[in-house]
Structure formats: C-alpha cells, structure tokens
PDB file of C-alpha atoms in Angstrom:
ATOM      1  CA  MET A  11      -0.558   0.409  -0.209  1.00  0.00           C
ATOM      2  CA  ASP A  12       1.514   3.502  -1.149  1.00  0.00           C
ATOM      3  CA  LEU A  13       1.068   5.096   2.467  1.00  0.00           C
ATOM      4  CA  SER A  14       1.551   8.715   0.871  1.00  0.00           C
ATOM      5  CA  ARG A  15      -1.901   8.297  -0.971  1.00  0.00           C
ATOM      6  CA  GLN A  16      -3.415   7.952   0.871  1.00  0.00           C
ATOM      7  CA  PRO A  17      -6.157  10.837   1.508  1.00  0.00           C
ATOM      8  CA  PRO A  18      -5.152  13.977   3.926  1.00  0.00           C
ATOM      9  CA  ASP A  19      -8.315  13.177   6.038  1.00  0.00           C
ATOM     10  CA  LEU A  20      -7.046  10.416   6.797  1.00  0.00           C
ATOM     11  CA  ALA A  21      -3.994  11.865   8.337  1.00  0.00           C
ATOM     12  CA  LYS A  22      -5.861  14.308   9.942  1.00  0.00           C
ATOM     13  CA  ARG A  23      -8.109  11.332  12.086  1.00  0.00           C
ATOM     14  CA  VAL A  24      -4.707   9.453  12.438  1.00  0.00           C
ATOM     15  CA  PHE A  25      -3.442  12.639  14.230  1.00  0.00           C
ATOM     16  CA  TRP A  26      -6.492  13.816  16.534  1.00  0.00           C
ATOM     17  CA  THR A  27      -6.502  10.276  17.346  1.00  0.00           C
ATOM     18  CA  MET A  28      -2.997  10.103  18.581  1.00  0.00           C
ATOM     19  CA  ILE A  29      -3.182  13.750  19.985  1.00  0.00           C
ATOM     20  CA  VAL A  30      -5.885  12.768  22.709  1.00  0.00           C
ATOM     21  CA  ILE A  31      -4.368   9.184  23.983  1.00  0.00           C
ATOM     22  CA  CYS A  32      -1.381  10.791  24.461  1.00  0.00           C
ATOM     23  CA  ALA A  33      -2.512  13.500  26.279  1.00  0.00           C
ATOM     24  CA  LEU A  34      -4.815  11.296  28.376  1.00  0.00           C
ATOM     25  CA  TRP A  35      -1.379   9.007  29.278  1.00  0.00           C
ATOM     26  CA  GLN A  36       0.099  11.919  30.350  1.00  0.00           C
ATOM     27  CA  ILE A  37      -2.792  13.251  32.295  1.00  0.00           C
ATOM     28  CA  VAL A  38      -3.481   9.453  34.197  1.00  0.00           C
ATOM     29  CA  THR A  39       1.262   9.847  34.716  1.00  0.00           C
ATOM     30  CA  TYR A  40       1.730  13.178  36.399  1.00  0.00           C
ATOM     31  CA  ARG A  41      -1.755  13.746  37.832  1.00  0.00           C
ATOM     32  CA  ASP A  42      -0.295  13.076  41.262  1.00  0.00           C
ATOM     33  CA  ASP A  43       3.359  13.052  40.514  1.00  0.00           C
ATOM     34  CA  PHE A  44       4.405  16.087  40.308  1.00  0.00           C
ATOM     35  CA  TYR A  45       3.274  19.590  41.896  1.00  0.00           C
ATOM     36  CA  LEU A  46       5.007  22.961  41.256  1.00  0.00           C
ATOM     37  CA  ILE A  47       8.360  24.241  42.196  1.00  0.00           C
ATOM     38  CA  ILE A  48      10.946  26.860  42.758  1.00  0.00           C
ATOM     39  CA  ASP A  49       9.985  28.933  39.233  1.00  0.00           C
ATOM     40  CA  ASP A  50       6.692  28.704  40.021  1.00  0.00           C
ATOM     41  CA  TRP A  51       6.954  29.747  44.143  1.00  0.00           C
ATOM     42  CA  ALA A  52       8.770  32.315  42.677  1.00  0.00           C
ATOM     43  CA  PHE A  53       6.515  34.167  41.019  1.00  0.00           C
ATOM     44  CA  PHE A  54       3.476  33.774  43.509  1.00  0.00           C
ATOM     45  CA  GLY A  55       5.570  34.999  46.420  1.00  0.00           C
ATOM     46  CA  THR A  56       7.632  37.696  44.818  1.00  0.00           C
ATOM     47  CA  ARG A  57       5.570  38.816  42.259  1.00  0.00           C
ATOM     48  CA  LEU A  58       2.639  39.003  44.592  1.00  0.00           C
ATOM     49  CA  ASP A  59       4.603  40.931  46.548  1.00  0.00           C
ATOM     50  CA  LEU A  60       5.223  43.291  44.139  1.00  0.00           C
ATOM     51  CA  LEU A  61       2.213  43.877  42.376  1.00  0.00           C
ATOM     52  CA  SER A  62       1.279  44.792  46.199  1.00  0.00           C
ATOM     53  CA  THR A  63       3.778  47.225  46.787  1.00  0.00           C
ATOM     54  CA  ASN A  64       4.382  48.789  42.737  1.00  0.00           C
ATOM     55  CA  GLY A  65       1.865  48.082  40.731  1.00  0.00           C
ATOM     56  CA  LEU A  66       0.415  45.927  37.598  1.00  0.00           C
ATOM     57  CA  ASP A  67       3.772  46.942  35.475  1.00  0.00           C
ATOM     58  CA  ASP A  68       6.572  45.982  37.716  1.00  0.00           C
ATOM     59  CA  PHE A  69       4.537  42.763  38.902  1.00  0.00           C
ATOM     60  CA  LEU A  70       4.383  41.669  34.644  1.00  0.00           C
ATOM     61  CA  LEU A  71       7.686  42.970  33.662  1.00  0.00           C
ATOM     62  CA  ARG A  72       9.896  42.343  36.280  1.00  0.00           C
ATOM     63  CA  ARG A  73      12.612  40.608  34.902  1.00  0.00           C
ATOM     64  CA  HIS A  74      12.769  36.821  36.269  1.00  0.00           C
ATOM     65  CA  ASN A  75      16.158  36.244  36.523  1.00  0.00           C
ATOM     66  CA  GLU A  76      17.298  38.356  33.035  1.00  0.00           C
ATOM     67  CA  HIS A  77      14.396  36.975  31.454  1.00  0.00           C
ATOM     68  CA  LEU A  78      10.773  38.915  30.924  1.00  0.00           C
ATOM     69  CA  MET A  79       8.083  36.026  31.660  1.00  0.00           C
ATOM     70  CA  ALA A  80       5.099  38.002  31.785  1.00  0.00           C
ATOM     71  CA  GLY A  81       3.078  35.460  30.373  1.00  0.00           C
ATOM     72  CA  MET A  82       4.253  32.598  32.762  1.00  0.00           C
ATOM     73  CA  VAL A  83       2.999  35.508  35.234  1.00  0.00           C
ATOM     74  CA  LEU A  84      -0.579  35.306  33.735  1.00  0.00           C
ATOM     75  CA  TRP A  85      -0.510  31.843  33.483  1.00  0.00           C
ATOM     76  CA  ASP A  86       1.224  31.492  36.791  1.00  0.00           C
ATOM     77  CA  VAL A  87      -0.960  33.448  38.902  1.00  0.00           C
ATOM     78  CA  GLY A  88      -4.284  33.095  37.366  1.00  0.00           C
ATOM     79  CA  ILE A  89      -5.219  29.363  37.609  1.00  0.00           C
ATOM     80  CA  ALA A  90      -3.874  29.512  40.513  1.00  0.00           C
ATOM     81  CA  SER A  91      -6.749  32.683  41.788  1.00  0.00           C
ATOM     82  CA  ILE A  92      -9.704  30.687  40.373  1.00  0.00           C
ATOM     83  CA  PHE A  93      -8.521  26.919  41.099  1.00  0.00           C
ATOM     84  CA  GLY A  94      -6.516  27.329  44.192  1.00  0.00           C
ATOM     85  CA  LEU A  95      -2.921  25.139  44.869  1.00  0.00           C
ATOM     86  CA  ARG A  96      -4.688  21.931  46.458  1.00  0.00           C
ATOM     87  CA  ASP A  97      -4.094  20.439  43.098  1.00  0.00           C
ATOM     88  CA  TYR A  98      -1.360  20.985  39.551  1.00  0.00           C
ATOM     89  CA  LEU A  99      -4.469  19.042  37.240  1.00  0.00           C
ATOM     90  CA  PRO A 100      -5.199  22.531  36.038  1.00  0.00           C
ATOM     91  CA  TRP A 101      -1.438  23.428  35.705  1.00  0.00           C
ATOM     92  CA  LEU A 102      -1.558  19.504  33.337  1.00  0.00           C
ATOM     93  CA  LEU A 103      -4.163  20.492  31.186  1.00  0.00           C
ATOM     94  CA  SER A 104      -3.319  24.217  30.492  1.00  0.00           C
ATOM     95  CA  VAL A 105       0.274  21.748  29.107  1.00  0.00           C
ATOM     96  CA  VAL A 106      -2.309  19.409  28.018  1.00  0.00           C
ATOM     97  CA  CYS A 107      -3.146  21.610  25.563  1.00  0.00           C
ATOM     98  CA  ALA A 108      -0.006  24.164  24.401  1.00  0.00           C
ATOM     99  CA  ASN A 109       1.652  21.194  24.074  1.00  0.00           C
ATOM    100  CA  THR A 110      -1.016  20.086  21.477  1.00  0.00           C
ATOM    101  CA  PHE A 111      -0.892  23.076  19.418  1.00  0.00           C
ATOM    102  CA  VAL A 112       3.916  21.931  19.340  1.00  0.00           C
ATOM    103  CA  ALA A 113       2.150  19.061  18.004  1.00  0.00           C
ATOM    104  CA  TRP A 114       0.034  20.566  15.926  1.00  0.00           C
ATOM    105  CA  VAL A 115       2.958  23.303  14.356  1.00  0.00           C
ATOM    106  CA  ILE A 116       5.809  20.217  13.949  1.00  0.00           C
ATOM    107  CA  TYR A 117       3.004  18.101  12.256  1.00  0.00           C
ATOM    108  CA  THR A 118       2.091  21.650   9.855  1.00  0.00           C
ATOM    109  CA  TYR A 119       5.961  21.692   9.594  1.00  0.00           C
ATOM    110  CA  SER A 120       6.397  18.031   8.321  1.00  0.00           C
ATOM    111  CA  ARG A 121       3.900  18.152   5.656  1.00  0.00           C
ATOM    112  CA  ARG A 122       5.869  21.275   4.451  1.00  0.00           C
ATOM    113  CA  ILE A 123       9.247  19.497   4.292  1.00  0.00           C
ATOM    114  CA  GLY A 124       7.721  16.138   2.548  1.00  0.00           C
ATOM    115  CA  VAL A 125       7.418  13.660   5.522  1.00  0.00           C
ATOM    116  CA  ASN A 126       4.792  10.983   4.946  1.00  0.00           C
ATOM    117  CA  PRO A 127       1.408  12.347   6.258  1.00  0.00           C
ATOM    118  CA  LEU A 128       0.725   9.825   8.427  1.00  0.00           C
ATOM    119  CA  ALA A 129       3.969   9.714   9.500  1.00  0.00           C
ATOM    120  CA  ALA A 130       3.681  12.682  10.798  1.00  0.00           C
ATOM    121  CA  ALA A 131       0.687  11.546  11.918  1.00  0.00           C
ATOM    122  CA  VAL A 132       1.805   9.477  14.183  1.00  0.00           C
ATOM    123  CA  VAL A 133       5.338  10.976  15.858  1.00  0.00           C
ATOM    124  CA  ALA A 134       3.650  14.836  16.339  1.00  0.00           C
ATOM    125  CA  PRO A 135       1.743  13.959  18.691  1.00  0.00           C
ATOM    126  CA  PHE A 136       4.237  11.511  20.497  1.00  0.00           C
ATOM    127  CA  PHE A 137       5.584  15.156  21.899  1.00  0.00           C
ATOM    128  CA  LEU A 138       2.083  15.823  24.233  1.00  0.00           C
ATOM    129  CA  ALA A 139       4.240  11.819  25.999  1.00  0.00           C
ATOM    130  CA  TRP A 140       7.629  13.638  26.390  1.00  0.00           C
ATOM    131  CA  GLY A 141       7.161  14.988  29.449  1.00  0.00           C
ATOM    132  CA  ALA A 142       8.219  10.398  30.487  1.00  0.00           C
ATOM    133  CA  PHE A 143      11.874  12.180  29.527  1.00  0.00           C
ATOM    134  CA  ASP A 144      12.100  15.550  30.734  1.00  0.00           C
ATOM    135  CA  ARG A 145       9.434  18.560  32.129  1.00  0.00           C
ATOM    136  CA  VAL A 146       9.412  20.028  29.196  1.00  0.00           C
ATOM    137  CA  GLY A 147       6.540  17.456  29.248  1.00  0.00           C
ATOM    138  CA  TYR A 148       4.352  18.355  31.935  1.00  0.00           C
ATOM    139  CA  TRP A 149       6.316  21.351  33.895  1.00  0.00           C
ATOM    140  CA  ALA A 150       5.284  25.412  32.494  1.00  0.00           C
ATOM    141  CA  PRO A 151       8.351  26.914  33.262  1.00  0.00           C
ATOM    142  CA  GLU A 152      10.379  24.296  30.976  1.00  0.00           C
ATOM    143  CA  ALA A 153       7.277  23.500  28.676  1.00  0.00           C
ATOM    144  CA  ILE A 154       7.024  26.730  27.498  1.00  0.00           C
ATOM    145  CA  PHE A 155      10.246  27.045  25.399  1.00  0.00           C
ATOM    146  CA  ALA A 156       8.724  25.010  22.474  1.00  0.00           C
ATOM    147  CA  ILE A 157       5.851  26.360  23.257  1.00  0.00           C
ATOM    148  CA  CYS A 158       7.543  29.707  22.632  1.00  0.00           C
ATOM    149  CA  LEU A 159      10.024  28.356  19.889  1.00  0.00           C
ATOM    150  CA  CYS A 160       6.199  27.171  18.181  1.00  0.00           C
ATOM    151  CA  LEU A 161       4.782  30.203  17.969  1.00  0.00           C
ATOM    152  CA  LEU A 162       7.893  31.990  16.835  1.00  0.00           C
ATOM    153  CA  MET A 163       7.662  29.183  14.034  1.00  0.00           C
ATOM    154  CA  CYS A 164       4.642  30.299  12.977  1.00  0.00           C
ATOM    155  CA  HIS A 165       5.712  33.941  13.255  1.00  0.00           C
ATOM    156  CA  PHE A 166       8.398  32.937  10.707  1.00  0.00           C
ATOM    157  CA  ASP A 167       6.236  30.988   8.048  1.00  0.00           C
ATOM    158  CA  TRP A 168       3.702  33.474   7.898  1.00  0.00           C
ATOM    159  CA  PHE A 169       5.943  36.298   6.949  1.00  0.00           C
ATOM    160  CA  VAL A 170       9.012  34.118   5.426  1.00  0.00           C
ATOM    161  CA  THR A 171       6.992  31.291   2.346  1.00  0.00           C
ATOM    162  CA  SER A 172       4.705  33.703   1.017  1.00  0.00           C
ATOM    163  CA  GLN A 173       3.871  37.341   0.315  1.00  0.00           C
ATOM    164  CA  PRO A 174       1.113  37.182   4.131  1.00  0.00           C
ATOM    165  CA  SER A 175      -1.782  39.705   3.934  1.00  0.00           C
ATOM    166  CA  ALA A 176      -1.902  41.913   6.867  1.00  0.00           C
ATOM    167  CA  ARG A 177      -4.170  40.007   8.951  1.00  0.00           C
ATOM    168  CA  LYS A 178      -1.666  36.960   8.692  1.00  0.00           C
ATOM    169  CA  GLU A 179       0.875  40.286   9.354  1.00  0.00           C
ATOM    170  CA  LEU A 180      -0.997  41.116  12.582  1.00  0.00           C
ATOM    171  CA  ALA A 181      -0.787  37.719  13.450  1.00  0.00           C
ATOM    172  CA  GLY A 182       2.431  36.896  13.322  1.00  0.00           C
ATOM    173  CA  ILE A 183       3.065  39.893  15.198  1.00  0.00           C
ATOM    174  CA  LEU A 184       1.044  39.197  17.694  1.00  0.00           C
ATOM    175  CA  LEU A 185       2.059  35.434  17.860  1.00  0.00           C
ATOM    176  CA  ALA A 186       5.591  36.509  18.244  1.00  0.00           C
ATOM    177  CA  THR A 187       5.055  39.072  20.617  1.00  0.00           C
ATOM    178  CA  LEU A 188       3.037  36.348  23.015  1.00  0.00           C
ATOM    179  CA  ALA A 189       5.926  34.392  22.649  1.00  0.00           C
ATOM    180  CA  ILE A 190       8.375  36.418  24.515  1.00  0.00           C
ATOM    181  CA  CYS A 191       6.545  37.942  27.245  1.00  0.00           C
ATOM    182  CA  LEU A 192       5.997  34.500  27.645  1.00  0.00           C
ATOM    183  CA  GLN A 193      10.092  33.616  27.425  1.00  0.00           C
ATOM    184  CA  SER A 194      12.313  36.231  26.409  1.00  0.00           C
ATOM    185  CA  ILE A 195      14.867  33.889  25.383  1.00  0.00           C
ATOM    186  CA  CYS A 196      13.272  32.380  21.853  1.00  0.00           C
ATOM    187  CA  VAL A 197      13.925  36.816  20.408  1.00  0.00           C
ATOM    188  CA  ALA A 198      16.731  35.416  19.377  1.00  0.00           C
ATOM    189  CA  VAL A 199      14.536  33.587  17.114  1.00  0.00           C
ATOM    190  CA  VAL A 200      13.514  37.191  15.793  1.00  0.00           C
ATOM    191  CA  PRO A 201      16.587  38.317  14.688  1.00  0.00           C
ATOM    192  CA  VAL A 202      16.753  34.456  11.271  1.00  0.00           C
ATOM    193  CA  THR A 203      13.050  35.579  10.267  1.00  0.00           C
ATOM    194  CA  VAL A 204      14.671  38.779  10.224  1.00  0.00           C
ATOM    195  CA  ALA A 205      17.849  37.437   7.975  1.00  0.00           C
ATOM    196  CA  VAL A 206      15.944  35.927   5.650  1.00  0.00           C
ATOM    197  CA  LEU A 207      13.397  38.664   4.936  1.00  0.00           C
ATOM    198  CA  ALA A 208      16.977  40.772   4.044  1.00  0.00           C
ATOM    199  CA  VAL A 209      18.334  38.129   2.260  1.00  0.00           C
ATOM    200  CA  ARG A 210      15.031  38.983  -0.080  1.00  0.00           C
ATOM    201  CA  ARG A 211      14.767  42.763  -0.250  1.00  0.00           C
ATOM    202  CA  ARG A 212      10.935  42.230   1.384  1.00  0.00           C
ATOM    203  CA  TRP A 213      11.813  45.221   3.102  1.00  0.00           C
ATOM    204  CA  ARG A 214       8.450  46.122   3.862  1.00  0.00           C
ATOM    205  CA  SER A 215       7.851  42.509   6.414  1.00  0.00           C
ATOM    206  CA  MET A 216      11.186  42.527   7.637  1.00  0.00           C
ATOM    207  CA  SER A 217      10.096  45.822   8.939  1.00  0.00           C
ATOM    208  CA  ILE A 218       6.890  44.669  10.410  1.00  0.00           C
ATOM    209  CA  SER A 219       8.929  41.839  11.988  1.00  0.00           C
ATOM    210  CA  CYS A 220      10.366  43.758  13.622  1.00  0.00           C
ATOM    211  CA  ILE A 221       7.692  45.102  16.021  1.00  0.00           C
ATOM    212  CA  PRO A 222       8.016  42.170  18.576  1.00  0.00           C
ATOM    213  CA  LEU A 223      11.763  42.708  18.519  1.00  0.00           C
ATOM    214  CA  GLY A 224      11.350  46.710  18.544  1.00  0.00           C
ATOM    215  CA  LEU A 225       9.185  45.762  21.815  1.00  0.00           C
ATOM    216  CA  TYR A 226      11.537  44.195  23.766  1.00  0.00           C
ATOM    217  CA  ILE A 227      14.166  46.600  22.498  1.00  0.00           C
ATOM    218  CA  LEU A 228      11.719  48.857  24.619  1.00  0.00           C
ATOM    219  CA  TRP A 229      11.503  46.493  27.498  1.00  0.00           C
ATOM    220  CA  TYR A 230      15.247  45.613  27.108  1.00  0.00           C
ATOM    221  CA  VAL A 231      16.150  49.024  28.599  1.00  0.00           C
ATOM    222  CA  THR A 232      14.714  50.010  30.668  1.00  0.00           C
ATOM    223  CA  TYR A 233      12.907  46.942  32.651  1.00  0.00           C
ATOM    224  CA  ARG A 234      15.982  44.542  32.296  1.00  0.00           C
ATOM    225  CA  ARG A 235      18.064  47.593  34.368  1.00  0.00           C
ATOM    226  CA  ARG A 236      15.992  47.031  38.117  1.00  0.00           C
ATOM    227  CA  ASP A 237      16.877  44.466  40.285  1.00  0.00           C
ATOM    228  CA  ASP A 238      15.788  40.940  39.896  1.00  0.00           C
ATOM    229  CA  ALA A 239      11.713  39.472  41.442  1.00  0.00           C
ATOM    230  CA  TYR A 240      12.755  36.412  41.585  1.00  0.00           C
ATOM    231  CA  ARG A 241      15.184  37.254  45.541  1.00  0.00           C
ATOM    232  CA  TRP A 242      17.305  35.203  46.692  1.00  0.00           C
ATOM    233  CA  PRO A 243      21.176  34.467  48.180  1.00  0.00           C
ATOM    234  CA  ILE A 244      22.906  34.325  44.906  1.00  0.00           C
ATOM    235  CA  GLY A 245      21.330  37.532  43.191  1.00  0.00           C
ATOM    236  CA  GLY A 246      22.506  38.543  40.508  1.00  0.00           C
ATOM    237  CA  ALA A 247      24.405  35.623  39.261  1.00  0.00           C
ATOM    238  CA  TYR A 248      24.069  35.886  36.338  1.00  0.00           C
ATOM    239  CA  GLN A 249      25.833  39.088  36.135  1.00  0.00           C
ATOM    240  CA  GLN A 250      29.452  37.877  36.494  1.00  0.00           C
ATOM    241  CA  ASP A 251      32.251  37.826  34.742  1.00  0.00           C
ATOM    242  CA  ARG A 252      31.137  36.248  30.225  1.00  0.00           C
ATOM    243  CA  ASN A 253      34.579  35.208  28.687  1.00  0.00           C
ATOM    244  CA  ILE A 254      35.460  33.717  25.056  1.00  0.00           C
ATOM    245  CA  SER A 255      37.231  30.379  27.802  1.00  0.00           C
ATOM    246  CA  LEU A 256      33.829  30.304  30.119  1.00  0.00           C
ATOM    247  CA  TYR A 257      31.802  29.498  26.715  1.00  0.00           C
ATOM    248  CA  LEU A 258      34.076  27.661  24.679  1.00  0.00           C
ATOM    249  CA  GLU A 259      33.659  25.486  28.086  1.00  0.00           C
ATOM    250  CA  PHE A 260      30.104  24.815  29.015  1.00  0.00           C
ATOM    251  CA  GLY A 261      29.196  25.090  25.412  1.00  0.00           C
ATOM    252  CA  TRP A 262      31.482  21.607  24.956  1.00  0.00           C
ATOM    253  CA  ASN A 263      30.412  20.250  28.013  1.00  0.00           C
ATOM    254  CA  SER A 264      26.993  20.978  28.048  1.00  0.00           C
ATOM    255  CA  LEU A 265      27.211  19.165  23.579  1.00  0.00           C
ATOM    256  CA  ALA A 266      29.387  16.879  25.782  1.00  0.00           C
ATOM    257  CA  ARG A 267      26.487  15.358  28.550  1.00  0.00           C
ATOM    258  CA  THR A 268      24.018  15.841  25.340  1.00  0.00           C
ATOM    259  CA  VAL A 269      26.388  13.276  23.385  1.00  0.00           C
ATOM    260  CA  TRP A 270      28.026  10.602  26.014  1.00  0.00           C
ATOM    261  CA  GLN A 271      25.635  10.433  28.947  1.00  0.00           C
ATOM    262  CA  THR A 272      21.912  12.103  28.185  1.00  0.00           C
ATOM    263  CA  ALA A 273      21.323  10.122  26.147  1.00  0.00           C
ATOM    264  CA  ASN A 274      22.708   6.068  24.365  1.00  0.00           C
ATOM    265  CA  PHE A 275      25.684   6.784  22.261  1.00  0.00           C
ATOM    266  CA  PRO A 276      24.505   4.489  18.756  1.00  0.00           C
ATOM    267  CA  THR A 277      20.951   6.168  19.560  1.00  0.00           C
ATOM    268  CA  PHE A 278      22.181  10.229  19.644  1.00  0.00           C
ATOM    269  CA  LEU A 279      24.545   8.977  16.492  1.00  0.00           C
ATOM    270  CA  VAL A 280      21.311   7.670  14.340  1.00  0.00           C
ATOM    271  CA  ILE A 281      20.005  10.854  15.226  1.00  0.00           C
ATOM    272  CA  ALA A 282      22.240  13.393  14.273  1.00  0.00           C
ATOM    273  CA  ILE A 283      23.004  11.384  11.539  1.00  0.00           C
ATOM    274  CA  LEU A 284      20.202  11.077   9.852  1.00  0.00           C
ATOM    275  CA  ILE A 285      19.044  15.030  11.090  1.00  0.00           C
ATOM    276  CA  THR A 286      21.988  15.875   8.608  1.00  0.00           C
ATOM    277  CA  VAL A 287      20.456  13.325   5.891  1.00  0.00           C
ATOM    278  CA  GLY A 288      17.421  15.430   6.057  1.00  0.00           C
ATOM    279  CA  ALA A 289      19.238  18.499   6.012  1.00  0.00           C
ATOM    280  CA  ILE A 290      21.616  18.506   3.370  1.00  0.00           C
ATOM    281  CA  HIS A 291      18.126  16.314   0.914  1.00  0.00           C
ATOM    282  CA  LEU A 292      16.394  19.944   1.949  1.00  0.00           C
ATOM    283  CA  ILE A 293      18.938  21.627   1.166  1.00  0.00           C
ATOM    284  CA  ARG A 294      19.504  19.828  -2.517  1.00  0.00           C
ATOM    285  CA  GLN A 295      16.376  20.636  -3.102  1.00  0.00           C
ATOM    286  CA  GLY A 296      15.480  24.460  -2.824  1.00  0.00           C
ATOM    287  CA  GLY A 297      12.456  27.107  -2.416  1.00  0.00           C
ATOM    288  CA  ASN A 298      11.460  26.807   0.565  1.00  0.00           C
ATOM    289  CA  LYS A 299      12.695  23.290   2.625  1.00  0.00           C
ATOM    290  CA  ARG A 300      16.436  24.810   2.081  1.00  0.00           C
ATOM    291  CA  VAL A 301      15.080  28.139   3.775  1.00  0.00           C
ATOM    292  CA  TYR A 302      13.787  25.594   6.778  1.00  0.00           C
ATOM    293  CA  ALA A 303      17.013  24.050   6.296  1.00  0.00           C
ATOM    294  CA  VAL A 304      18.705  26.320   6.557  1.00  0.00           C
ATOM    295  CA  SER A 305      16.483  28.946   8.992  1.00  0.00           C
ATOM    296  CA  ALA A 306      16.743  25.599  11.679  1.00  0.00           C
ATOM    297  CA  ILE A 307      20.654  25.486  12.061  1.00  0.00           C
ATOM    298  CA  GLY A 308      20.315  28.650  12.555  1.00  0.00           C
ATOM    299  CA  ALA A 309      17.772  29.055  15.745  1.00  0.00           C
ATOM    300  CA  SER A 310      19.752  26.725  16.479  1.00  0.00           C
ATOM    301  CA  PHE A 311      23.058  27.841  16.844  1.00  0.00           C
ATOM    302  CA  ILE A 312      22.042  31.136  18.361  1.00  0.00           C
ATOM    303  CA  TYR A 313      20.148  29.433  20.447  1.00  0.00           C
ATOM    304  CA  HIS A 314      22.846  27.295  22.242  1.00  0.00           C
ATOM    305  CA  SER A 315      24.870  29.797  22.110  1.00  0.00           C
ATOM    306  CA  GLY A 316      23.475  32.577  23.615  1.00  0.00           C
ATOM    307  CA  PHE A 317      22.389  29.310  26.605  1.00  0.00           C
ATOM    308  CA  VAL A 318      26.423  28.540  27.233  1.00  0.00           C
ATOM    309  CA  CYS A 319      26.387  32.268  27.055  1.00  0.00           C
ATOM    310  CA  ALA A 320      23.923  32.838  30.036  1.00  0.00           C
ATOM    311  CA  ARG A 321      24.034  29.762  31.863  1.00  0.00           C
ATOM    312  CA  GLY A 322      27.806  29.470  31.810  1.00  0.00           C
ATOM    313  CA  PHE A 323      29.224  31.311  34.255  1.00  0.00           C
ATOM    314  CA  ALA A 324      26.222  30.377  37.240  1.00  0.00           C
ATOM    315  CA  THR A 325      26.574  26.256  36.379  1.00  0.00           C
ATOM    316  CA  LEU A 326      29.521  26.538  36.477  1.00  0.00           C
ATOM    317  CA  ARG A 327      31.275  28.602  38.769  1.00  0.00           C
ATOM    318  CA  ILE A 328      28.485  28.736  40.484  1.00  0.00           C
ATOM    319  CA  PHE A 329      26.464  26.011  41.677  1.00  0.00           C
ATOM    320  CA  HIS A 330      28.951  23.911  40.269  1.00  0.00           C
ATOM    321  CA  GLN A 331      26.377  21.631  39.095  1.00  0.00           C
ATOM    322  CA  GLU A 332      26.292  19.247  35.850  1.00  0.00           C
ATOM    323  CA  ILE A 333      25.446  20.721  32.333  1.00  0.00           C
ATOM    324  CA  PRO A 334      21.466  20.717  32.645  1.00  0.00           C
TER     325      PRO A 334
END
C-alpha cells in the first residue's frame, strides 16, 4: 500500500486520535506525581509582593533571572487564583493544551518538508508524551521553551514563505509578541526571520516582522535594568564575568553531555545522521525547503550560543553543577 497516496483526512484523523491517546496518558501519569516547584513559587511570592507595592507593571514586567516572563506569571497566578493550589491538574491540562499546539506545528511543518502524512500524524503527537523523558512535557516553566519556539515558527512561516496579508502580518506579530512575553529567551529566533526577509529584499515585511523585537528592546532598556524579581541568596549570579574560555568550556560540556550522558551514544549517532542527511536533502531541493533547513540550523546555533552565554557562569562557577 502506498501511504503517500492516502487521503489527507485520514492523516488528520490519525493525528487527532494520537493526540487524545497521548494527552490521556500524560494526565493519568502525572496528575498525582508532580507539583509546582521553585520558579512557580517565585511567581506566587515575589510577584504578588510587587503587585501590592509597585503596581501591575512591575508585577508583569520585572525580570525573572534575566528574562521577561509576563505571560508565564499570568499563566501561573491566573490558574492559581481560579483553581487554588491543592491540585496540579489545572496546570497539567493547560500544558497539555499548549503542547497539542506544539504537536500541530510539528505536524504541519513535517508535511511542508515532504514527510509522509501518516508518518507525521503518528510521530508529532508523541511530543505530548515527552514528559516521560523530561519536565518539558508537563511543567509549564520548561514547557514554554518549545511552546514559544512554535509560536515563532508560525511567525516565521507567515512572513517568509509567502506574501502575507495584513491579517496574517498582525497575527504573526501578536504570536511573536506572546512568545517573547512568555519567555523572552526565544527573541533570539526573530533575527532569523529578519535575515531571510533581508536576503530576499522584502523590506516592508522585514520592518513589520521586527516589531516584536523592537518591543523586547524597549523592555530591555527599561525594566531589564531593574532588580531581579526572583529574590534569592545569589542574586546577580547571571551578571558575573563571561569570557571566551568559559563560553567554549560550557558549550563543549553541554554538547558532550548530550552525546555521552543523557543519551545512549548509538541512539544519538543515529539521530545526528538522520538530521544531517535530512538537512542536506532539504537544502539540495531548494525553495522553501532550503529556507526551512538553513533557518532551523541558524536558530539552533543562536539558541545554543545564547544558552551557553547566559548560563555558563552560574552553572559552572556558582552552582558547581553538571550540565542540565
């Protein structure tokens, strides 16, 4: 049977069936086995104090470590104000809904780059079950990294792959702004979109796509300079010395841990080969598939570089921890 000739509706039905199965498994597995932890309690404690003393703007815009996390603050405090703190289920349901969006974006992009519809429909929903391997599947302050990335993938797709309508431009700006407000580290991906549009000399689209980046810069020169809302004994650790040797040491250690400790090496090697072969194949095909591949490589490099620069000193010199 030629799976590539199966009707698209079949792939969609398979996708949503898998989503239901994975979501139910996630809820049954983690409802009673997880609860709010350190970042959440920072939002409930210091943020509510800021709200009562400094007002709504500080409550939302004061940085958490180095980041703008206004959306995550509203997420945590909003759910707590409605459902209380007795049960983690409301948070888990919200993360499952958000990860369903992530799975849908993965499914859609997989179809765009030529993955078999049924294969994409079966594989993408397993993102919801990632909780078995890491907290990114069930704890909101870590799940938002993938959620924000997928919001920016929509922003990228709507601006880069076609001449967007005014409605799509507005939607793209709103999604990118939402992503930055949830976790501002994802702002590092916006320059990828800007660079692609600049290469194509689409100056109007490039200027409009920069609006979320401009809003982040405005926050950076105002609230980013205020004291951290997260009041802990080693406040300011992330503002300490950063140098090229530390950057290279932490960068290599983070990659080496991925290869040797948190993953089985043969498994890692297979995945690395598949990614390399897939990227080369897409680049050779040209068109939007080449843009997807090159942009994904660029975004990965930017993210890893930012992570190394931001966390190297605190992890190696303050906490004396292994690479997370």
